[in-house]
């Protein structure tokens, strides 16, 4: 008699088969019913295709998310392993969802907060919308007021002028070598970090000044290619820049890590000697500035002095010590100020990088902007520009239009991750609590065309458009005039309701520093335009590609910055 009867063998194999089917059922991706999705064939869902997009294109928004949005519609889902992630690209629905009744049903996803947690655990960007987040929002709120922006705008303008001065001398050095242009993105990163340091702490870290001082030395070793593009040896960067850059790379690394491994990633990264060295540079600087601000506040006890503060740290300290404001612990204040440093310079540098690309290709836009600045502002070439110079759409509507068109097309924040805090209805679809939701913010400014609005297949009770629609034939072109409408005096006025664009997001979780960001952008645009002209750059030097991780950056930003007196045939 056999030890294992055939019947038993059959039972064992049947049981194993059933067990495998059960395991497969438990781990295999389960899409939400009624919502389309890209095809997948493994338990990993669409992760392999996402990984290939990152590897091949260094980007996700265009090669994956936007591609499927155009194929599958304004709401679809992608499978991140067994879990569905809902992808939204309908700007009408997004606006309604982020601004109105459903806005409190969404928060930044835990995974997204985990990306920043190792560097900024107590800053707004890494906190859910509970009491501590609300406290930080209240304490930092006055830094976005018109009163504060008026006080700090001269600091921004001075740093923009320092960049212009550096570029002029850099172009002289380039011409002496027989070159015609240079990649300016490194300069923009250094300059915007200088600006944020001065806006936050009241003094620059001198990055552009050190670049300028070393120009003659590095220019002697510059190399000119066949198209006039000039490459300079790498400058020695400030310790703050090196530290910020290092931490950015680590946060970008965290963005690539599977969610279940994020805590382990930060556990090991934050214990390395290199991380600790750079972390100490940033935190020691901020602690010293906090102590200096407290000393200034103690020595001059004047109620209401925060209204006169021209840097963020003085404003916060003054309100806390003399005006009955809420108190922050040192660790909370440290992380919040670090958040300003990181967020404030990275996205502004990226936007300015795209700006140089757009403007160099459109000389007539530069000329039109130059004429407006010279005619509408009082002797702008001979003084430091102010908040009042760039904050009045009635006075400078074309500057406003140029800034908004750059933000619309650049889309430097390509996506924003959210998580449903309760069961929701989005575009007529049931979305369960806990579902990850990805909003294609960068796509919003390019999708809402007239034909798209007309063909929009929305449920009867869905959100209705609150803005105009862009022309189908030129929605991807750089045309600032699309933001202008006739005014009652026979001129033109800027109108933000001409079409959809959401560069900073909307609602509770929108970019906290957006008012400061747009003032910075306009002050830089105005000073660069008044100081010179962005001349044509050979196509061989214009790489239209992007690098996307925490934000979207241009792969190259070549400029040829010349005097207006040398401009011909406009």
XYZ file of C-alpha atoms in Angstrom:
570
model
C 0.000 0.000 0.000
C 1.519 3.417 -1.013
C 2.576 5.689 1.810
C 0.765 8.627 0.108
C -2.328 7.484 -1.736
C -2.947 9.180 -5.069
C -6.074 10.710 -3.616
C -3.989 12.484 -0.957
C -1.527 13.780 -3.566
C -4.412 15.180 -5.548
C -5.818 16.854 -2.450
C -2.425 18.366 -1.631
C -1.977 19.798 -5.132
C -5.523 21.080 -5.181
C -4.980 22.750 -1.817
C -1.726 24.333 -2.992
C -3.444 25.569 -6.130
C -6.269 27.041 -4.109
C -3.746 28.672 -1.756
C -1.854 30.211 -4.689
C -5.105 31.521 -6.157
C -6.004 33.022 -2.770
C -2.581 34.676 -2.438
C -2.859 35.993 -5.984
C -6.303 37.363 -5.216
C -5.066 39.058 -2.060
C -2.000 40.708 -3.614
C -3.140 41.276 -7.200
C -4.130 44.898 -7.947
C -7.817 45.630 -7.490
C -8.920 48.690 -9.475
C -11.803 50.815 -8.239
C -14.984 49.935 -10.163
C -16.082 52.218 -12.987
C -12.782 54.091 -13.374
C -10.533 53.290 -16.377
C -6.893 52.319 -15.904
C -3.796 51.449 -17.982
C -3.236 47.727 -18.574
C -1.106 45.731 -16.149
C -0.124 42.064 -16.004
C 1.706 41.559 -12.703
C 1.141 42.033 -8.984
C 3.226 45.224 -9.276
C 0.472 46.916 -11.292
C 1.829 49.890 -13.285
C 5.009 50.292 -11.219
C 7.286 48.802 -13.947
C 5.968 51.286 -16.527
C 6.352 54.168 -14.064
C 9.941 53.126 -13.413
C 10.698 52.989 -17.115
C 9.305 56.522 -17.594
C 11.596 57.860 -14.866
C 14.611 55.996 -16.256
C 14.042 57.028 -19.875
C 12.667 60.559 -19.552
C 13.684 61.692 -16.035
C 10.046 62.687 -15.725
C 6.622 61.247 -14.941
C 4.043 63.934 -15.676
C 4.348 63.976 -19.468
C 5.498 60.472 -20.460
C 3.138 58.627 -18.133
C 0.425 60.560 -16.308
C -0.436 63.106 -19.015
C -0.227 60.503 -21.764
C -2.803 58.313 -20.073
C -4.964 61.309 -19.161
C -5.283 62.047 -22.872
C -5.995 58.378 -23.637
C -8.285 57.462 -20.727
C -9.890 60.774 -19.829
C -9.804 63.391 -17.053
C -10.225 60.800 -14.293
C -8.507 57.438 -14.359
C -6.551 55.226 -11.975
C -3.138 53.661 -12.004
C -2.137 50.710 -9.873
C 0.757 51.203 -7.454
C 1.216 47.562 -6.590
C -2.150 46.353 -5.255
C -3.390 49.871 -4.465
C -5.234 52.201 -6.836
C -4.185 55.825 -7.256
C -6.785 58.108 -8.846
C -5.388 60.594 -11.393
C -7.241 63.864 -12.055
C -6.654 66.341 -14.873
C -10.042 68.118 -15.136
C -9.273 71.716 -14.033
C -12.967 72.515 -13.538
C -13.461 69.611 -11.125
C -10.076 70.224 -9.474
C -10.882 73.878 -8.797
C -14.237 73.011 -7.272
C -12.797 70.147 -5.234
C -9.907 72.192 -3.768
C -11.805 75.412 -3.101
C -15.285 74.431 -2.037
C -17.176 71.928 0.125
C -14.910 68.955 -0.570
C -11.655 70.793 0.224
C -11.519 69.603 3.858
C -11.992 66.021 2.688
C -8.492 66.062 1.178
C -5.052 66.298 2.722
C -1.524 65.744 1.483
C -0.892 62.025 1.348
C 1.143 60.402 4.106
C 3.590 59.157 1.468
C 4.205 62.689 0.178
C 4.727 64.013 3.690
C 7.133 61.146 4.310
C 9.336 62.356 1.447
C 10.138 65.514 3.448
C 9.965 64.034 6.928
C 13.651 63.240 7.241
C 14.663 66.863 6.674
C 11.655 68.976 7.714
C 9.555 66.920 10.171
C 7.830 69.936 11.774
C 7.361 72.194 8.763
C 3.996 72.742 7.084
C 4.912 70.610 4.089
C 5.484 67.510 6.260
C 2.486 67.922 8.592
C -1.132 66.819 8.219
C -3.813 69.477 8.659
C -4.048 69.144 12.426
C -3.493 71.745 15.163
C 0.284 72.101 14.683
C -0.123 72.680 10.941
C -2.788 75.308 11.603
C -0.561 76.988 14.192
C 2.323 77.215 11.714
C -0.017 78.626 9.089
C -1.221 81.336 11.475
C 2.265 82.277 12.650
C 3.654 82.534 9.119
C 0.568 84.176 7.638
C 1.681 87.817 7.972
C 4.792 87.051 5.887
C 2.484 86.950 2.852
C 0.720 90.228 3.666
C 1.029 93.253 1.392
C 2.611 95.158 4.288
C 5.446 92.665 4.657
C 5.920 92.241 0.900
C 6.344 96.002 0.564
C 9.046 95.940 3.222
C 10.998 92.996 1.820
C 10.680 93.696 -1.934
C 13.778 95.976 -2.063
C 15.845 93.039 -0.762
C 14.592 90.897 -3.645
C 15.263 93.641 -6.179
C 18.827 94.179 -4.935
C 19.620 90.493 -5.443
C 18.054 90.561 -8.919
C 20.248 93.563 -9.765
C 23.326 91.703 -8.496
C 22.495 88.884 -10.915
C 22.076 91.348 -13.806
C 25.422 92.982 -13.032
C 27.116 89.588 -12.901
C 25.580 88.507 -16.218
C 26.763 91.670 -17.944
C 30.345 91.119 -16.868
C 30.029 87.413 -17.644
C 28.991 88.228 -21.208
C 32.046 90.502 -21.597
C 34.267 87.637 -20.463
C 32.487 85.257 -22.845
C 32.884 87.582 -25.825
C 36.596 87.941 -25.037
C 36.852 84.154 -25.418
C 34.865 84.195 -28.678
C 31.715 82.799 -27.075
C 28.110 83.938 -27.329
C 26.082 82.295 -24.550
C 26.153 80.311 -21.301
C 23.880 78.034 -19.284
C 22.446 80.266 -16.572
C 20.585 77.775 -14.392
C 23.322 77.437 -11.785
C 23.391 81.246 -11.484
C 19.627 81.302 -10.985
C 19.810 78.705 -8.213
C 22.548 80.660 -6.447
C 20.777 84.008 -6.857
C 17.377 82.789 -5.657
C 19.008 81.175 -2.609
C 20.657 84.542 -1.876
C 17.241 86.163 -2.199
C 15.513 83.700 0.104
C 18.260 84.033 2.723
C 17.866 87.782 2.677
C 14.069 87.598 2.729
C 14.101 85.165 5.666
C 17.114 86.313 7.694
C 17.686 89.890 6.565
C 21.049 89.307 4.908
C 22.339 87.542 1.833
C 24.739 84.607 1.918
C 26.681 86.257 -0.922
C 26.573 83.487 -3.498
C 26.378 85.698 -6.586
C 28.860 88.173 -5.100
C 31.393 85.363 -4.662
C 30.734 84.163 -8.229
C 31.244 87.718 -9.493
C 34.471 88.147 -7.530
C 35.897 84.935 -9.014
C 34.731 85.636 -12.592
C 38.075 86.663 -14.085
C 39.783 83.635 -12.580
C 37.266 81.060 -13.841
C 36.756 82.822 -17.199
C 40.374 82.163 -18.137
C 39.619 78.434 -18.121
C 36.232 78.691 -19.898
C 35.672 76.497 -22.963
C 33.705 77.601 -26.041
C 31.962 75.023 -28.243
C 31.238 75.159 -31.997
C 27.963 77.024 -31.426
C 29.300 79.719 -29.091
C 28.111 78.019 -25.925
C 30.561 78.735 -23.139
C 31.196 76.380 -20.250
C 32.856 77.704 -17.113
C 34.762 75.635 -14.553
C 32.645 74.832 -11.540
C 32.591 77.623 -8.964
C 33.168 76.995 -5.308
C 29.678 77.263 -3.880
C 28.694 78.602 -0.483
C 28.384 76.093 2.341
C 24.665 76.842 2.592
C 24.130 76.072 -1.085
C 26.065 72.811 -0.801
C 24.015 71.786 2.231
C 20.660 72.715 0.671
C 21.604 70.959 -2.570
C 22.607 67.815 -0.660
C 19.315 67.705 1.249
C 17.338 68.250 -1.960
C 19.056 65.249 -3.507
C 18.166 63.142 -0.484
C 14.510 64.231 -0.676
C 14.495 63.416 -4.389
C 15.893 60.025 -3.448
C 13.053 59.583 -0.957
C 10.530 60.329 -3.721
C 11.784 57.230 -5.580
C 11.500 54.899 -2.579
C 8.448 52.624 -2.177
C 6.190 54.040 0.590
C 6.698 51.075 2.916
C 10.472 51.706 2.894
C 10.469 55.475 3.515
C 11.055 55.259 7.260
C 13.931 52.857 6.736
C 15.388 55.130 4.038
C 15.435 58.164 6.329
C 16.651 56.089 9.280
C 19.856 55.232 7.427
C 20.293 58.482 5.457
C 20.005 60.776 8.479
C 22.671 58.791 10.325
C 25.390 59.231 7.720
C 28.234 61.623 8.486
C 27.673 63.546 5.237
C 24.008 64.179 6.013
C 24.813 65.273 9.563
C 27.530 67.645 8.344
C 25.223 69.404 5.884
C 22.316 69.368 8.319
C 24.498 71.112 10.897
C 25.425 73.853 8.388
C 21.771 74.717 7.775
C 20.572 74.394 11.352
C 23.513 76.248 12.907
C 22.958 79.147 10.514
C 19.245 79.316 11.305
C 19.797 79.005 15.070
C 22.275 81.876 14.966
C 19.798 84.018 13.017
C 17.023 83.196 15.512
C 19.279 84.307 18.371
C 20.226 87.508 16.546
C 16.564 88.287 15.862
C 15.685 87.733 19.516
C 18.524 90.036 20.580
C 17.301 92.748 18.216
C 13.779 92.330 19.523
C 14.890 92.532 23.168
C 16.939 95.668 22.600
C 14.156 97.558 20.850
C 10.853 96.829 22.564
C 8.361 98.650 20.402
C 4.850 97.268 20.033
C 3.811 96.952 16.419
C 7.356 96.632 15.193
C 6.503 93.450 13.274
C 4.625 95.660 10.824
C 7.967 97.296 9.999
C 9.937 94.038 9.748
C 11.567 93.461 6.381
C 12.584 89.842 6.922
C 10.493 86.863 7.981
C 12.440 85.933 11.097
C 12.153 89.446 12.599
C 8.427 89.508 11.900
C 7.809 86.143 13.605
C 10.009 86.926 16.628
C 8.513 90.387 17.100
C 4.961 89.073 17.056
C 5.807 86.311 19.522
C 7.791 88.431 22.003
C 5.994 91.777 22.030
C 2.606 91.527 20.357
C 0.984 88.566 22.080
C 1.525 86.215 19.177
C 1.608 82.443 19.543
C 4.863 80.857 20.596
C 6.748 78.247 18.586
C 9.270 75.871 20.043
C 12.794 76.242 18.698
C 12.474 72.991 16.728
C 9.173 74.114 15.175
C 10.580 77.505 14.212
C 13.747 75.897 12.871
C 11.869 73.504 10.597
C 9.469 76.184 9.389
C 12.315 78.507 8.408
C 14.106 75.600 6.730
C 10.927 74.975 4.765
C 10.993 78.562 3.521
C 14.610 78.135 2.404
C 13.975 74.916 0.481
C 10.651 75.761 -1.136
C 11.409 79.402 -1.835
C 14.482 79.065 -3.995
C 14.038 75.785 -5.876
C 10.770 76.516 -7.670
C 11.662 80.179 -8.346
C 14.947 79.146 -9.997
C 13.052 76.599 -12.107
C 10.465 79.156 -13.243
C 13.181 81.680 -14.109
C 15.029 78.982 -16.050
C 11.932 78.415 -18.205
C 11.485 82.201 -18.446
C 14.820 82.676 -20.176
C 13.891 79.931 -22.657
C 10.498 81.446 -23.486
C 11.679 85.066 -23.691
C 14.741 84.366 -25.864
C 12.436 82.740 -28.408
C 10.046 85.706 -28.361
C 11.984 88.969 -28.811
C 8.807 90.951 -29.468
C 7.524 90.016 -26.017
C 10.745 91.353 -24.491
C 10.443 94.584 -26.468
C 6.812 95.064 -25.489
C 7.618 94.441 -21.817
C 10.591 96.819 -21.976
C 8.400 99.581 -23.416
C 5.782 99.107 -20.708
C 8.328 99.233 -17.890
C 9.979 102.376 -19.255
C 6.697 104.214 -19.818
C 4.724 103.116 -16.772
C 7.423 103.233 -14.095
C 9.328 106.307 -12.956
C 12.953 106.048 -14.198
C 13.134 102.304 -13.453
C 16.708 101.903 -14.777
C 18.122 104.302 -12.170
C 16.663 102.940 -8.944
C 15.675 99.860 -6.995
C 12.242 98.614 -8.016
C 9.583 98.342 -5.316
C 6.544 96.243 -4.516
C 4.314 99.028 -5.856
C 6.135 98.929 -9.216
C 5.268 95.297 -9.909
C 2.068 94.648 -7.955
C -0.392 96.778 -9.927
C -1.936 95.007 -12.937
C -3.491 98.355 -13.840
C -0.037 99.959 -14.130
C 1.871 97.038 -15.692
C -0.672 94.626 -17.204
C 1.843 93.173 -19.658
C 4.316 92.282 -16.896
C 1.444 90.522 -15.128
C 0.514 88.696 -18.334
C 4.104 87.627 -19.013
C 4.491 86.270 -15.463
C 1.221 84.318 -15.622
C 1.979 82.906 -19.065
C 5.381 81.690 -17.875
C 3.775 80.043 -14.849
C 1.075 78.452 -17.027
C 3.498 76.861 -19.477
C 6.361 76.077 -17.103
C 4.164 74.033 -14.753
C 7.102 73.498 -12.388
C 4.841 71.741 -9.883
C 3.642 69.015 -12.214
C 1.631 66.991 -9.705
C 0.297 67.308 -6.175
C -0.561 64.181 -4.138
C -3.647 64.073 -1.948
C -5.447 61.457 0.139
C -9.203 61.157 0.637
C -9.958 61.693 4.332
C -13.477 60.315 3.864
C -15.578 58.717 1.127
C -15.948 61.224 -1.728
C -17.593 61.697 -5.109
C -15.175 63.028 -7.755
C -16.324 63.487 -11.353
C -19.310 61.314 -10.549
C -17.132 58.428 -9.290
C -17.149 57.004 -5.761
C -13.713 57.377 -4.155
C -13.291 55.470 -0.862
C -11.619 56.956 2.200
C -7.851 56.460 2.154
C -7.556 56.475 -1.638
C -4.429 58.178 -2.998
C -5.286 60.976 -5.447
C -2.797 62.608 -7.822
C -3.738 65.984 -9.311
C -2.009 66.845 -12.599
C -1.529 70.491 -11.727
C 0.876 71.269 -14.575
C -1.565 69.930 -17.142
C -4.420 72.151 -15.941
C -3.103 75.215 -17.783
C -2.884 73.370 -21.103
C -5.945 71.125 -21.211
C -8.950 73.450 -20.808
C -9.342 74.484 -24.454
C -12.591 75.476 -26.120
C -13.075 72.055 -27.714
C -12.246 70.330 -24.419
C -14.804 72.408 -22.510
C -17.456 71.738 -25.169
C -16.749 67.997 -25.222
C -16.402 67.666 -21.442
C -18.355 64.588 -20.407
C -19.424 65.442 -16.871
C -22.317 64.202 -14.727
C -25.360 66.524 -14.523
C -24.448 67.690 -11.009
C -20.733 68.155 -11.792
C -18.831 71.424 -11.392
C -19.351 74.085 -14.042
C -16.545 76.179 -15.583
C -15.825 79.467 -13.789
C -13.212 80.721 -16.260
C -12.773 81.090 -19.981
C -11.177 78.565 -22.328
C -7.902 78.686 -24.243
C -7.723 78.501 -28.027
C -7.096 74.976 -29.289
C -4.573 75.970 -31.940
C -2.156 77.888 -29.692
C -2.639 76.528 -26.157
C 0.956 75.236 -26.076
C 2.450 78.479 -27.405
C 3.918 81.313 -25.348
C 1.465 84.192 -25.860
C 1.167 86.603 -22.902
C -1.527 88.555 -24.776
C -4.002 85.739 -24.061
C -4.313 87.177 -20.522
C -5.258 90.706 -21.695
C -8.688 92.188 -22.358
C -9.781 95.661 -23.557
C -10.385 98.186 -20.784
C -12.780 101.121 -20.642
C -10.061 103.626 -21.587
C -9.170 101.998 -24.876
C -6.140 100.207 -23.470
C -5.738 96.699 -22.110
C -6.182 95.141 -18.689
C -4.924 91.904 -17.207
C -7.602 89.279 -16.488
C -6.844 86.121 -14.481
C -10.201 84.629 -15.530
C -9.272 84.247 -19.202
C -8.563 80.557 -18.689
C -7.460 77.885 -16.253
C -3.988 77.825 -14.722
C -3.114 76.603 -11.224
C 0.667 76.925 -10.779
C 0.444 77.127 -6.978
C -2.478 74.800 -6.363
C -5.663 75.971 -4.637
C -7.323 75.818 -1.244
C -6.000 74.897 2.185
C -2.978 73.019 0.893
C -2.003 75.454 -1.850
C 1.538 76.839 -1.909
C 1.794 78.965 1.221
C 4.417 81.301 -0.283
C 2.686 81.990 -3.591
C 2.291 85.748 -3.022
C 5.979 86.098 -2.234
C 6.863 83.830 -5.164
C 5.002 85.892 -7.741
C 6.483 89.160 -6.425
C 9.946 87.595 -6.710
C 9.223 86.410 -10.237
C 8.027 89.830 -11.406
C 10.923 91.688 -9.771
C 13.424 89.353 -11.436
C 11.664 89.567 -14.811
C 11.532 93.365 -14.639
C 15.167 93.797 -13.598
C 16.474 91.292 -16.149
C 14.440 93.007 -18.876
C 15.521 96.511 -17.913
C 19.158 95.423 -17.675
C 19.431 93.720 -21.042
C 17.983 91.620 -23.841
C 17.916 87.813 -24.048
C 19.222 87.271 -27.565
C 18.701 84.327 -29.892
C 20.544 81.135 -28.908
C 21.325 78.425 -31.502
C 18.882 75.532 -31.449
C 21.769 73.112 -30.855
C 22.169 74.622 -27.368
C 18.474 74.580 -26.501
C 17.630 71.232 -24.967
C 13.848 71.262 -24.565
C 13.971 68.383 -22.109
C 13.118 68.576 -18.433
C 14.183 66.986 -15.175
C 11.295 66.179 -12.853
C 11.341 64.981 -9.300
C 10.248 67.353 -6.516
C 9.715 70.041 -9.138
C 10.139 70.321 -12.906
C 13.349 71.986 -14.091
C 14.601 72.795 -17.589
C 17.486 70.538 -18.570
C 19.400 73.553 -19.921
C 18.851 77.328 -19.845
C 21.296 78.907 -22.289
C 21.220 82.700 -22.510
C 22.957 85.363 -24.541
C 22.443 88.525 -22.497
C 23.217 91.693 -24.470
C 22.667 95.439 -24.085
C 19.507 96.870 -25.542
C 21.671 99.214 -27.641
C 23.010 96.136 -29.462
C 19.566 94.809 -30.365
C 18.748 94.991 -34.060
C 15.767 94.251 -36.270
C 13.019 93.915 -33.692
